[in-house]
Coordinates of N, CA and C in Angstrom, one line a residue:
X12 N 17.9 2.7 16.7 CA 17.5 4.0 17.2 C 18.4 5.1 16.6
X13 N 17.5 6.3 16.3 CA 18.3 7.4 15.8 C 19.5 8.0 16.7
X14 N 20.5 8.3 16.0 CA 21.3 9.3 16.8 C 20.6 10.6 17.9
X15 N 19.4 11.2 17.4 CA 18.5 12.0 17.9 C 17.7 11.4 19.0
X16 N 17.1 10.5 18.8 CA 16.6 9.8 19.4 C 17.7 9.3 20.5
X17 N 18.8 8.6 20.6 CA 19.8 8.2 21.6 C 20.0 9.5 22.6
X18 N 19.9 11.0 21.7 CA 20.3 11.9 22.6 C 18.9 12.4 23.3
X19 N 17.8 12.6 22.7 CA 16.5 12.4 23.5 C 16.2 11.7 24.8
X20 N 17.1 10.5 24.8 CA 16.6 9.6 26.2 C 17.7 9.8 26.9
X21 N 18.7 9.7 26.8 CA 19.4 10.8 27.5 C 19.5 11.9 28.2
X22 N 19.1 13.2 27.5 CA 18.9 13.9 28.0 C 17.3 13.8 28.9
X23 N 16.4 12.7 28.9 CA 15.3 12.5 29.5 C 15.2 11.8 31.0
X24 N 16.8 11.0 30.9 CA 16.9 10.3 31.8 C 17.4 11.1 33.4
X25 N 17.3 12.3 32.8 CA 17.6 13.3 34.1 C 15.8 13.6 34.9
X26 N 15.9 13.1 36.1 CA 14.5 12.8 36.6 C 13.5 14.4 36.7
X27 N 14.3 15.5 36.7 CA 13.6 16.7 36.9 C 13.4 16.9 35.3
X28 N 14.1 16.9 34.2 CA 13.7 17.3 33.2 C 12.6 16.5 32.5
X29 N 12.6 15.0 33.1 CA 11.3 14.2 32.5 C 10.3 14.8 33.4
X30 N 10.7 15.4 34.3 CA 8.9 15.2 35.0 C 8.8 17.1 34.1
X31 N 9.6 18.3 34.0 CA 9.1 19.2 33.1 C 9.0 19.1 32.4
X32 N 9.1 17.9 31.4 CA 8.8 17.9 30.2 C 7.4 17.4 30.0
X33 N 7.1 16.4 30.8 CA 5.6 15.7 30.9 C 4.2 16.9 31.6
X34 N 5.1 17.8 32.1 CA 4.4 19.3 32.6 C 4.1 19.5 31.2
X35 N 5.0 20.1 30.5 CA 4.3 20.4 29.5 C 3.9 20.1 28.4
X36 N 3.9 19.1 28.3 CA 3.1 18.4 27.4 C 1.9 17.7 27.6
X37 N 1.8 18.1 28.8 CA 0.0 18.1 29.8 C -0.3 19.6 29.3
X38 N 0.5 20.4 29.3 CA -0.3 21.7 29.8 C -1.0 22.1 28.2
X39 N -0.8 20.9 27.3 CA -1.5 21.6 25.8 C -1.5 23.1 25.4
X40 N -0.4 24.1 25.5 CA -0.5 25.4 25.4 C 1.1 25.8 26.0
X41 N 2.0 26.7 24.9 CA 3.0 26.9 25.6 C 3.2 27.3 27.2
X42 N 4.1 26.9 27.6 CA 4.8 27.3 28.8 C 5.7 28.3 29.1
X43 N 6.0 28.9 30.2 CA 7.2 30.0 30.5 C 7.8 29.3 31.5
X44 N 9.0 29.9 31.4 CA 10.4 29.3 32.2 C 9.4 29.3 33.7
X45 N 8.9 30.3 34.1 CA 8.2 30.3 35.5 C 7.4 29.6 36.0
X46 N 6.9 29.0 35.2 CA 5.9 27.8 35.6 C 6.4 26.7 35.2
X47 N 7.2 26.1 34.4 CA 8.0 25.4 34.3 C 8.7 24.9 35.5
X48 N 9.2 25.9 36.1 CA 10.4 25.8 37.0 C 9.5 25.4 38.8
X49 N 8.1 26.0 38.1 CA 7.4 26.3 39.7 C 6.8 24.8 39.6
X50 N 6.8 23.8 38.2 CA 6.2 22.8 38.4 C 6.8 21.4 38.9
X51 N 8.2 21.6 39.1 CA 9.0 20.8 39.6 C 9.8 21.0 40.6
X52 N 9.3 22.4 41.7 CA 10.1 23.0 42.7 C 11.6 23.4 42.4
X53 N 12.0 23.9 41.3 CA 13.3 24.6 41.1 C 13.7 26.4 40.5
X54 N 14.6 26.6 40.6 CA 14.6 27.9 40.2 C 14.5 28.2 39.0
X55 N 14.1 29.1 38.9 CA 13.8 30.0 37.0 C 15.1 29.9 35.9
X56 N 16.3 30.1 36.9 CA 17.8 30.0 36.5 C 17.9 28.4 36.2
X57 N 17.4 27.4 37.2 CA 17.6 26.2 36.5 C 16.9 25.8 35.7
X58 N 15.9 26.3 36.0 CA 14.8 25.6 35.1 C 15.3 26.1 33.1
X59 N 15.5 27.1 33.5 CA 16.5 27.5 31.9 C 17.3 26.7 31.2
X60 N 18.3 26.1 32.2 CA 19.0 25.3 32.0 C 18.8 24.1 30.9
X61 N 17.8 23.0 31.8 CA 17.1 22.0 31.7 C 16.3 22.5 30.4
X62 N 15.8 23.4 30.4 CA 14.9 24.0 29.0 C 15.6 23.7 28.4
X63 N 16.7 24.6 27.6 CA 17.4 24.8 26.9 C 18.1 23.2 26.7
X64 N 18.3 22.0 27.2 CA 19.0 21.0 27.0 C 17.6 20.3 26.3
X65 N 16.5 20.2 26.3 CA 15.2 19.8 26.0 C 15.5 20.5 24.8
X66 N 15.3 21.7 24.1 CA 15.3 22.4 22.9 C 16.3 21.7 22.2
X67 N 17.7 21.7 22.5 CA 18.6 21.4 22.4 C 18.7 19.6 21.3
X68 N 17.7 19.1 21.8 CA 17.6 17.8 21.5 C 16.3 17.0 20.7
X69 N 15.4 18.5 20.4 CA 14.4 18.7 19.2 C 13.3 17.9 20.3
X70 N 13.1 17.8 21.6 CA 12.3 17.3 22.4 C 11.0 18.8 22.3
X71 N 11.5 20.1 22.7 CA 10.8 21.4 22.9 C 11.2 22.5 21.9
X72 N 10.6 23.3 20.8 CA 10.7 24.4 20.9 C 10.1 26.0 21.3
X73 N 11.0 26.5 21.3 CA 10.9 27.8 22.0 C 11.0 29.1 21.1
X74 N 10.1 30.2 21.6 CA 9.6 30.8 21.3 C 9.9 32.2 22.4
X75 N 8.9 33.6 21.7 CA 8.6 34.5 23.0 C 7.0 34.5 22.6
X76 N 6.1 34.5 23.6 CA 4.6 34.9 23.8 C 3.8 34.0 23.4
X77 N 2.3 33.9 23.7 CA 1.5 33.0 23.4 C 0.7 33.5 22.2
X78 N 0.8 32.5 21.3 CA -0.2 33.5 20.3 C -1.9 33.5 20.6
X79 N -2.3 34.5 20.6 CA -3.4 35.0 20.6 C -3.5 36.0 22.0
X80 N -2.3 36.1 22.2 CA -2.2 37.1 23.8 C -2.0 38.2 23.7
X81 N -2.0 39.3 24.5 CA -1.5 40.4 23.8 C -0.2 40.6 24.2
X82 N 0.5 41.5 23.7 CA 2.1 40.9 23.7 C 2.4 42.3 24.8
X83 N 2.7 42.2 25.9 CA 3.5 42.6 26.8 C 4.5 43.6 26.3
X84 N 4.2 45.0 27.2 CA 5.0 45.6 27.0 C 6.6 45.3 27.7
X85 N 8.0 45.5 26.4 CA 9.0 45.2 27.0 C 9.1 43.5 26.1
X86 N 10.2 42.9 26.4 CA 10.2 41.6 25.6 C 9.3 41.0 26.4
X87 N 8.4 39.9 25.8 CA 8.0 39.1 25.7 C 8.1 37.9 26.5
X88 N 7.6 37.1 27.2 CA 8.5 35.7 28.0 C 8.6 34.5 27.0
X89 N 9.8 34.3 27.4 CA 10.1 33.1 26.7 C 9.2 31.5 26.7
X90 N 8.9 31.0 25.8 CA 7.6 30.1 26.2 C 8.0 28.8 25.4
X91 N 7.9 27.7 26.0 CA 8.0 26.2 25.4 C 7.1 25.4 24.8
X92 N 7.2 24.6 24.0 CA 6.2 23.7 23.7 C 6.7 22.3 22.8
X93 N 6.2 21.0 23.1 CA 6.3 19.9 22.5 C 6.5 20.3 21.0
X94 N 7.9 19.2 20.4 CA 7.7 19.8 18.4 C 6.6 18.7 18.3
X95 N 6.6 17.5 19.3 CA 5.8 16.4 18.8 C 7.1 15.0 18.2
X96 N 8.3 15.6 18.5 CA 9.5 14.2 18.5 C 9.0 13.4 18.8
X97 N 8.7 11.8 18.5 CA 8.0 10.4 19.0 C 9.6 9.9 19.7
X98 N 9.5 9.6 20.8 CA 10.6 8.9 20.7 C 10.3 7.3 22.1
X99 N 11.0 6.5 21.4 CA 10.4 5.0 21.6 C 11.4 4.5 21.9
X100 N 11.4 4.1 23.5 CA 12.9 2.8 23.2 C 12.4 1.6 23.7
X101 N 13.4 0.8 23.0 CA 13.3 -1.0 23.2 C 14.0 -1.4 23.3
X102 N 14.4 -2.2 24.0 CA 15.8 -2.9 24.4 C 15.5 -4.5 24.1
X103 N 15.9 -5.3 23.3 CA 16.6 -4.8 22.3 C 16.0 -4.1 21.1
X104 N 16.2 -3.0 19.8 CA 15.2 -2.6 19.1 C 13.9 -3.3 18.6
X105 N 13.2 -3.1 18.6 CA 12.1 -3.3 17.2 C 11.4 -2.5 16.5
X106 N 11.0 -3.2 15.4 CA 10.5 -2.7 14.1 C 9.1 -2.4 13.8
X107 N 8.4 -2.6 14.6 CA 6.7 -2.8 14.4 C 6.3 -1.7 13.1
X108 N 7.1 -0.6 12.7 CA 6.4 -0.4 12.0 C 6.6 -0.2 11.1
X109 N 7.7 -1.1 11.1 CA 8.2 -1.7 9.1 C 7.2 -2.5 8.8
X110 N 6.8 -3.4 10.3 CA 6.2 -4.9 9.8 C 4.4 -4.1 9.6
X111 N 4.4 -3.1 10.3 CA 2.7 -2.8 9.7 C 2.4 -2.1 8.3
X112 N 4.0 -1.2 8.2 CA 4.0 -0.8 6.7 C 3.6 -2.0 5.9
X113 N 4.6 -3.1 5.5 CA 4.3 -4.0 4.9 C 3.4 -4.7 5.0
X114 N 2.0 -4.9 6.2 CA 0.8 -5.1 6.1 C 0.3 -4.5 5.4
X115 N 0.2 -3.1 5.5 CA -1.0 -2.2 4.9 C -0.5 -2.1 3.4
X116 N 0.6 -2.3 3.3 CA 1.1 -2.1 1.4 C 0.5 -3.8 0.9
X117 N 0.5 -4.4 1.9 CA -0.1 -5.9 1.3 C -1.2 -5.8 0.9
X118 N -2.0 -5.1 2.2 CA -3.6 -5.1 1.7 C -3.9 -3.9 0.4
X119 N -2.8 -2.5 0.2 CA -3.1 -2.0 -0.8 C -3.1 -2.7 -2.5
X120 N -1.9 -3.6 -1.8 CA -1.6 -3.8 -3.4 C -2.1 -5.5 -3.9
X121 N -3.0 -6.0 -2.6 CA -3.6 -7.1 -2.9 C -4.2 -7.4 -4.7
X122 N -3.7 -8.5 -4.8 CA -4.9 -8.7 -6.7 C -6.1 -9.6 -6.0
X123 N -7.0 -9.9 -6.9 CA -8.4 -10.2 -6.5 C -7.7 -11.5 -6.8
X124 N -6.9 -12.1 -7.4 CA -6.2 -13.3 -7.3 C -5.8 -14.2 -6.3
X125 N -5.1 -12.8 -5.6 CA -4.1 -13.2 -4.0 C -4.6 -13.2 -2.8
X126 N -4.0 -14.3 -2.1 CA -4.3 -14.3 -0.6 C -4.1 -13.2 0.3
X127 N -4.0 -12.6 1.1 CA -3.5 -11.9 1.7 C -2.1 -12.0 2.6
X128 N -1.9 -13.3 2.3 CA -0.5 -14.0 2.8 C 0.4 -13.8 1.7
X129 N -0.3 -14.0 0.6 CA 0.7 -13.7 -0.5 C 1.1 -12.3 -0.7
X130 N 0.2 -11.5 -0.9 CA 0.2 -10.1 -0.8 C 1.3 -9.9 0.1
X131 N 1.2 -9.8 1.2 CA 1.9 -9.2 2.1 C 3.6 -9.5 2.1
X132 N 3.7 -11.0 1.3 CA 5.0 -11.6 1.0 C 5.7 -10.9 0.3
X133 N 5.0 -10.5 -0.9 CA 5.1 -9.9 -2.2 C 5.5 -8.2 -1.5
X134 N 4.6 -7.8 -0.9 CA 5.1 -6.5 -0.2 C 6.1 -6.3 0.3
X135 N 6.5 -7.2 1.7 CA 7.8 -7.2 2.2 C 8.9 -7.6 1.3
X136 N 8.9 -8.2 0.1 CA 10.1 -8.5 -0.8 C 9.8 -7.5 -1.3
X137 N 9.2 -6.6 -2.1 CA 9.0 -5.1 -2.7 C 10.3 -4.2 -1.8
X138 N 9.8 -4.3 -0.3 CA 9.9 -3.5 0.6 C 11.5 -3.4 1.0
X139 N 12.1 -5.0 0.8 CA 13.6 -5.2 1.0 C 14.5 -4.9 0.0
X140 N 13.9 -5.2 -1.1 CA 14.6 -4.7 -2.3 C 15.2 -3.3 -2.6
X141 N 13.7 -2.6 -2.0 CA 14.1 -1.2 -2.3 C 15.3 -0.3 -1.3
X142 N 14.9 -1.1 0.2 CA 16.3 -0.8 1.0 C 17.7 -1.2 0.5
X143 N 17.6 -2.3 0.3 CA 18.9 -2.9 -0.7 C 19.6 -2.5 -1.9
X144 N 18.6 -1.7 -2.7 CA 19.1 -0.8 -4.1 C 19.1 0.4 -3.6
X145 N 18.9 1.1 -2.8 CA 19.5 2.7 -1.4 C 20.6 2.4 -1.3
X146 N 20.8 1.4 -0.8 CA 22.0 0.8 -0.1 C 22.9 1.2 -0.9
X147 N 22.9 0.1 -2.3 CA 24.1 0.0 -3.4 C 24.0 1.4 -3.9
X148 N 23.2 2.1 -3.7 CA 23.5 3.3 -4.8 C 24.4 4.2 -4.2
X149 N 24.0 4.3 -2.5 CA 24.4 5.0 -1.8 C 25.7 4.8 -1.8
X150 N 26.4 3.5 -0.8 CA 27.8 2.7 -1.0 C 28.2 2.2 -2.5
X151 N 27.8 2.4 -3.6 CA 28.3 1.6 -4.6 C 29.7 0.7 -4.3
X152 N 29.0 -0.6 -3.6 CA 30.0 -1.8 -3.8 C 30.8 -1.9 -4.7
X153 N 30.2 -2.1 -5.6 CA 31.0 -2.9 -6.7 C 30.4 -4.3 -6.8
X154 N 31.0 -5.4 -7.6 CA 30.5 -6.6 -7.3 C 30.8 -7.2 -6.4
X155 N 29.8 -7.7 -5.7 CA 29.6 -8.2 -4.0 C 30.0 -9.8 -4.1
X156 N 31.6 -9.7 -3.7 CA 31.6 -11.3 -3.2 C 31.1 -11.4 -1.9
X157 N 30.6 -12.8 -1.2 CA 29.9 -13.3 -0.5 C 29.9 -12.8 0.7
X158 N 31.3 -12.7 0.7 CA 31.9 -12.3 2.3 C 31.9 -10.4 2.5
X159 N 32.2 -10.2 1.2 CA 31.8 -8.4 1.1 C 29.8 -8.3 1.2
X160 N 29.5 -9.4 0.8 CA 28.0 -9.0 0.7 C 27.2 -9.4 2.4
X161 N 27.9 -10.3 3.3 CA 27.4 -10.3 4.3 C 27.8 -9.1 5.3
X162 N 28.8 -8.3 4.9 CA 29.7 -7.1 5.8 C 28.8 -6.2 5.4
X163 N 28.6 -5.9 4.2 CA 27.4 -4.4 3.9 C 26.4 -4.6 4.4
X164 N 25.5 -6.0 4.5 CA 24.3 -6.5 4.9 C 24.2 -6.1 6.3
X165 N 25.1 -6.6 7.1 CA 25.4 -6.8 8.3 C 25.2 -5.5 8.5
X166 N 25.8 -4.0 8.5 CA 26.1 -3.0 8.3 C 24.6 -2.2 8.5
X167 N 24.2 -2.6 7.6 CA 22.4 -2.4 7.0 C 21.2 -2.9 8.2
X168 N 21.5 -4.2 8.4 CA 20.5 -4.2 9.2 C 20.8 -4.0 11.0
X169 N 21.7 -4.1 10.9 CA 22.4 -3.4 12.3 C 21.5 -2.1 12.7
X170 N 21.2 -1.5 11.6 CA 20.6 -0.3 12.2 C 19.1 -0.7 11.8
X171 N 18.2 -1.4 11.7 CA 17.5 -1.7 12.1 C 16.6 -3.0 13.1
X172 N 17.4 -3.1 13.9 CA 17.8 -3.5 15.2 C 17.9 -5.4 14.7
X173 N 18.3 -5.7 13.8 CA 18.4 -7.2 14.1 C 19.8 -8.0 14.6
X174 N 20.7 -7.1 15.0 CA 21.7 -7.4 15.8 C 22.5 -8.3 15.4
X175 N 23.1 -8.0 13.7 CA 23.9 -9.3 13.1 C 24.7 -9.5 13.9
X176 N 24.9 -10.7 14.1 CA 26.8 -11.5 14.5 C 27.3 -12.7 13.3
X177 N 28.8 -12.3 12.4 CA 29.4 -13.1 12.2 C 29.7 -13.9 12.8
X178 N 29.3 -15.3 12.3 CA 29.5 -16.3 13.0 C 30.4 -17.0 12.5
X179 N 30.6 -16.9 11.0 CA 32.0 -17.5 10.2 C 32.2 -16.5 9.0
X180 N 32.9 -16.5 8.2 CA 32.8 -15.3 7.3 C 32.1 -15.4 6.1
X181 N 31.4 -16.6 5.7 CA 29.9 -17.2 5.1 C 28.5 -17.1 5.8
X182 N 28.7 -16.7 7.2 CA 27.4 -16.5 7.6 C 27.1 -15.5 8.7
X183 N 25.9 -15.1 8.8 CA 25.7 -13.8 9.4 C 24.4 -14.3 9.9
X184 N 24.7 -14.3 11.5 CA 23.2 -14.6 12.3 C 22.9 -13.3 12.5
X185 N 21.4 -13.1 13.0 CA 20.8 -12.4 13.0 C 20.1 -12.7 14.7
X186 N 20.7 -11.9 16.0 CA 20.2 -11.9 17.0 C 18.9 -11.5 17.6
X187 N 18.7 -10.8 16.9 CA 17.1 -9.8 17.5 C 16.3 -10.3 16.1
X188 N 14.9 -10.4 16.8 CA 14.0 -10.2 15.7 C 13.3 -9.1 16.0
X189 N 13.4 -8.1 15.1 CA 12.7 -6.7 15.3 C 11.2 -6.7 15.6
X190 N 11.3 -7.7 14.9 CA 9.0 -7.8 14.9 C 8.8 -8.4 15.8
X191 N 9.8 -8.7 16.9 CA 8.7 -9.3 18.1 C 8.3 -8.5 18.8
X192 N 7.5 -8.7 20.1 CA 6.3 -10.1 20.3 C 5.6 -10.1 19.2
X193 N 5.7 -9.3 18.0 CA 4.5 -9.9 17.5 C 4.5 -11.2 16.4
X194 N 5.9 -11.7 16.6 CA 5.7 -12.8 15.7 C 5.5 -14.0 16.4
X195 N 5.9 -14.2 17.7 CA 5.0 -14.9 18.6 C 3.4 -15.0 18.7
X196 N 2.7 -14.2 18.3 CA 1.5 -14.6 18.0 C 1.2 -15.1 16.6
X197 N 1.6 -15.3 15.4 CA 1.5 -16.0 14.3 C 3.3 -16.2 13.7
X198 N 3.8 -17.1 14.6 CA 5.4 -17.3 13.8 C 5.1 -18.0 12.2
X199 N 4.5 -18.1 11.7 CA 4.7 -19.1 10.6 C 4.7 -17.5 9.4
X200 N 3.8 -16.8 9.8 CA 3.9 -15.7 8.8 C 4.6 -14.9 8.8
X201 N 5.0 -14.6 9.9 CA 5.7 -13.2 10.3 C 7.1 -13.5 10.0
X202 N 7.8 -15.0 10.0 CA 9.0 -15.6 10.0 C 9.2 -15.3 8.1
X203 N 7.9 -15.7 7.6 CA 7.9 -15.8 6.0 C 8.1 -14.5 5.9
X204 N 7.2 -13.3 6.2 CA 7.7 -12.0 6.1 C 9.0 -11.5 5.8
X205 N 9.3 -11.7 7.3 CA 10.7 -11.3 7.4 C 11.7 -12.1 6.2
X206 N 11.9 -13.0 6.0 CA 12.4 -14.1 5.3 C 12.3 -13.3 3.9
X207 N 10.7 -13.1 3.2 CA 10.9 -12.1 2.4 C 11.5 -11.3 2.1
X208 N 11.2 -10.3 3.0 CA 11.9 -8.8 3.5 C 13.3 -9.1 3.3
X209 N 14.1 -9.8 3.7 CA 15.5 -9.9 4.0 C 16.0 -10.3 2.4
X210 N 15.6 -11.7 1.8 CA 15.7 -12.1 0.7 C 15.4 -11.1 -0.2
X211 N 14.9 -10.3 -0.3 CA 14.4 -9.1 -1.4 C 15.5 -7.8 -0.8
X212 N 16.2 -7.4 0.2 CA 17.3 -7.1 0.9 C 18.3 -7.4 -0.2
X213 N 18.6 -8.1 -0.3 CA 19.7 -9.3 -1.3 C 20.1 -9.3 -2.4
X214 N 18.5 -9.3 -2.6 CA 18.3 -8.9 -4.0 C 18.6 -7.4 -4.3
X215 N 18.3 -6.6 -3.7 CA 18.3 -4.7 -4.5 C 19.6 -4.6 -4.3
X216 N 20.1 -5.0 -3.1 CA 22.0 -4.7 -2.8 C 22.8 -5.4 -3.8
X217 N 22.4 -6.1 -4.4 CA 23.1 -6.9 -5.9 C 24.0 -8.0 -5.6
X218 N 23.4 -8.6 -4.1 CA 24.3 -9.7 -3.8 C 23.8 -10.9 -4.2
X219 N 24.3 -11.4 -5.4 CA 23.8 -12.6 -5.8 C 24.9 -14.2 -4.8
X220 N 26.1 -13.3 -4.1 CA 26.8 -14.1 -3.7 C 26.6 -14.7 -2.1
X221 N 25.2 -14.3 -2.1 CA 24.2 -14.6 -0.3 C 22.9 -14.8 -0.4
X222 N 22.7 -15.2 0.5 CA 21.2 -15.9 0.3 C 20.2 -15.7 1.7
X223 N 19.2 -15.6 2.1 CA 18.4 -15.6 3.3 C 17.7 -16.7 3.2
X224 N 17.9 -17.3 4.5 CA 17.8 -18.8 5.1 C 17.1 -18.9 6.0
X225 N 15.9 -19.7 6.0 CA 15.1 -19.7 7.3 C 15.7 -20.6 8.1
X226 N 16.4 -20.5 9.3 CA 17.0 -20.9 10.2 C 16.2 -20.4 11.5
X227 N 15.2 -21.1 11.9 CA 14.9 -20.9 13.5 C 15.7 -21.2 14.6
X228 N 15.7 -20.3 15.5 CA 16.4 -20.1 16.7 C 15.5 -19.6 17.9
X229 N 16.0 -20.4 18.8 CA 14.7 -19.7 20.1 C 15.8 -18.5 20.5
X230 N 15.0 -17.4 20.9 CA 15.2 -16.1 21.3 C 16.1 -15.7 20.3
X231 N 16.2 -15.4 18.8 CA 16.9 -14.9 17.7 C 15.7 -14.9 16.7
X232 N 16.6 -14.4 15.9 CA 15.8 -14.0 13.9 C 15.5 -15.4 13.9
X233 N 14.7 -15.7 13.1 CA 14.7 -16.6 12.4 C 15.1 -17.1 11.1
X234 N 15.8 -15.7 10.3 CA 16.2 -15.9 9.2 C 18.0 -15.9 9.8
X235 N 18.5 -16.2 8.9 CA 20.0 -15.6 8.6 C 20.4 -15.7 7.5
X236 N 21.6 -15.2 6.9 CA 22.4 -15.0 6.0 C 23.6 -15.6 5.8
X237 N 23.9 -15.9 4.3 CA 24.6 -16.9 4.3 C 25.5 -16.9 3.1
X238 N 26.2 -17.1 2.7 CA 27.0 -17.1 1.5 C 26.8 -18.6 0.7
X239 N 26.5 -18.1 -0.6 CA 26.0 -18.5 -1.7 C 27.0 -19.9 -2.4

């Protein structure tokens, strides 16, 4: 989860500012502090407040007047509206829409040759690679011994929720599988995916000194990482 996103649910988890926020983003058409404030029984002064911590966190922005109104002699009222921030939480994270990217790049880039299993293999290793050479360009390692290539790894996919733990300093489990539940309904492909995805990981970060391992685990990744 984004830093943005961490401060979004946060600031949401305050019960009056989720129920004004859900006001207005029913009310399809900016809002004023006055109605705002009259939709959750509090004052104009608080209701400012709570606005302002909403803007604050790219949840609302604000404005003065409605467009297409006529504009009030004297300033204008201050008026709110949804930017349209998505914000999604999961405990523990997932990825659903890494794994639909790499569906729909499967079916783009299918050959009249390929399965659609293969396709989508071929995508997700496309898909990891390219995170993995961001990576190195960004951090320029250097050359990755085994134990430096599971700590950058580790690093990497931490933030996309698969929850590495060093388990010895040759291997890196992988506690969350981001794509579930949905690899519960077809484990055999979704596991090859990821497996993909991760091994093509490996490859762009220039770690030749690690490898991705199908290792199943009940309630974990199914892949892990390992030194070469």
């Amino acid at each position: 989860m984004s830093e943005q996103a961490r401060a979004a649910v946060a600031v949401l988890s305050d019960d009056l500012r989720r129920r004004m926020y859900d006001f207005i983003r029913r009310a399809d058409r900016p809002v004023t502090r006055d109605e705002a404030a009259e939709s959750v029984g509090i004052s104009r002064k608080l209701a400012a407040f709570h606005l302002d911590k909403l803007v604050a966190v790219g949840l609302l922005s604000a404005g003065y007047g409605r467009p297409g109104e006529p504009r009030p002699v004297g300033r204008a009222p201050k008026v709110y509206q949804p930017t349209g921030l998505d914000v999604r939480v999961s405990i523990p994270p997932r990825e659903h829409e890494l794994l639909a990217g790499i569906l729909l790049e499967g079916l783009r880039v299918q050959g009249p040759e390929e399965t659609g299993r293969e396709a989508a293999l071929r995508a997700a290793a496309a898909r990891g690679r390219e995170l993995g050479a961001a990576e190195r360009d960004r951090a320029k390692p250097g050359r990755l011994g085994a134990e430096r290539a599971l700590t950058c790894a580790g690093q990497v996919l931490e933030r996309h929720g698969f929850e590495p733990v060093r388990a010895s300093p040759t291997l890196l489990r992988l506690l969350n599988c981001p794509f579930h539940p949905l690899a519960a309904k077809d484990p055999d492909l979704v596991c090859a995916i990821n497996h993909a995805f991760l091994a093509g990981f490996l490859e762009g970060l220039d770690a030749s000194t690690a490898e991705a391992v199908l290792a199943p685990r009940p309630g974990a990744c199914c892949v892990e990482l390992r030194g070469a």
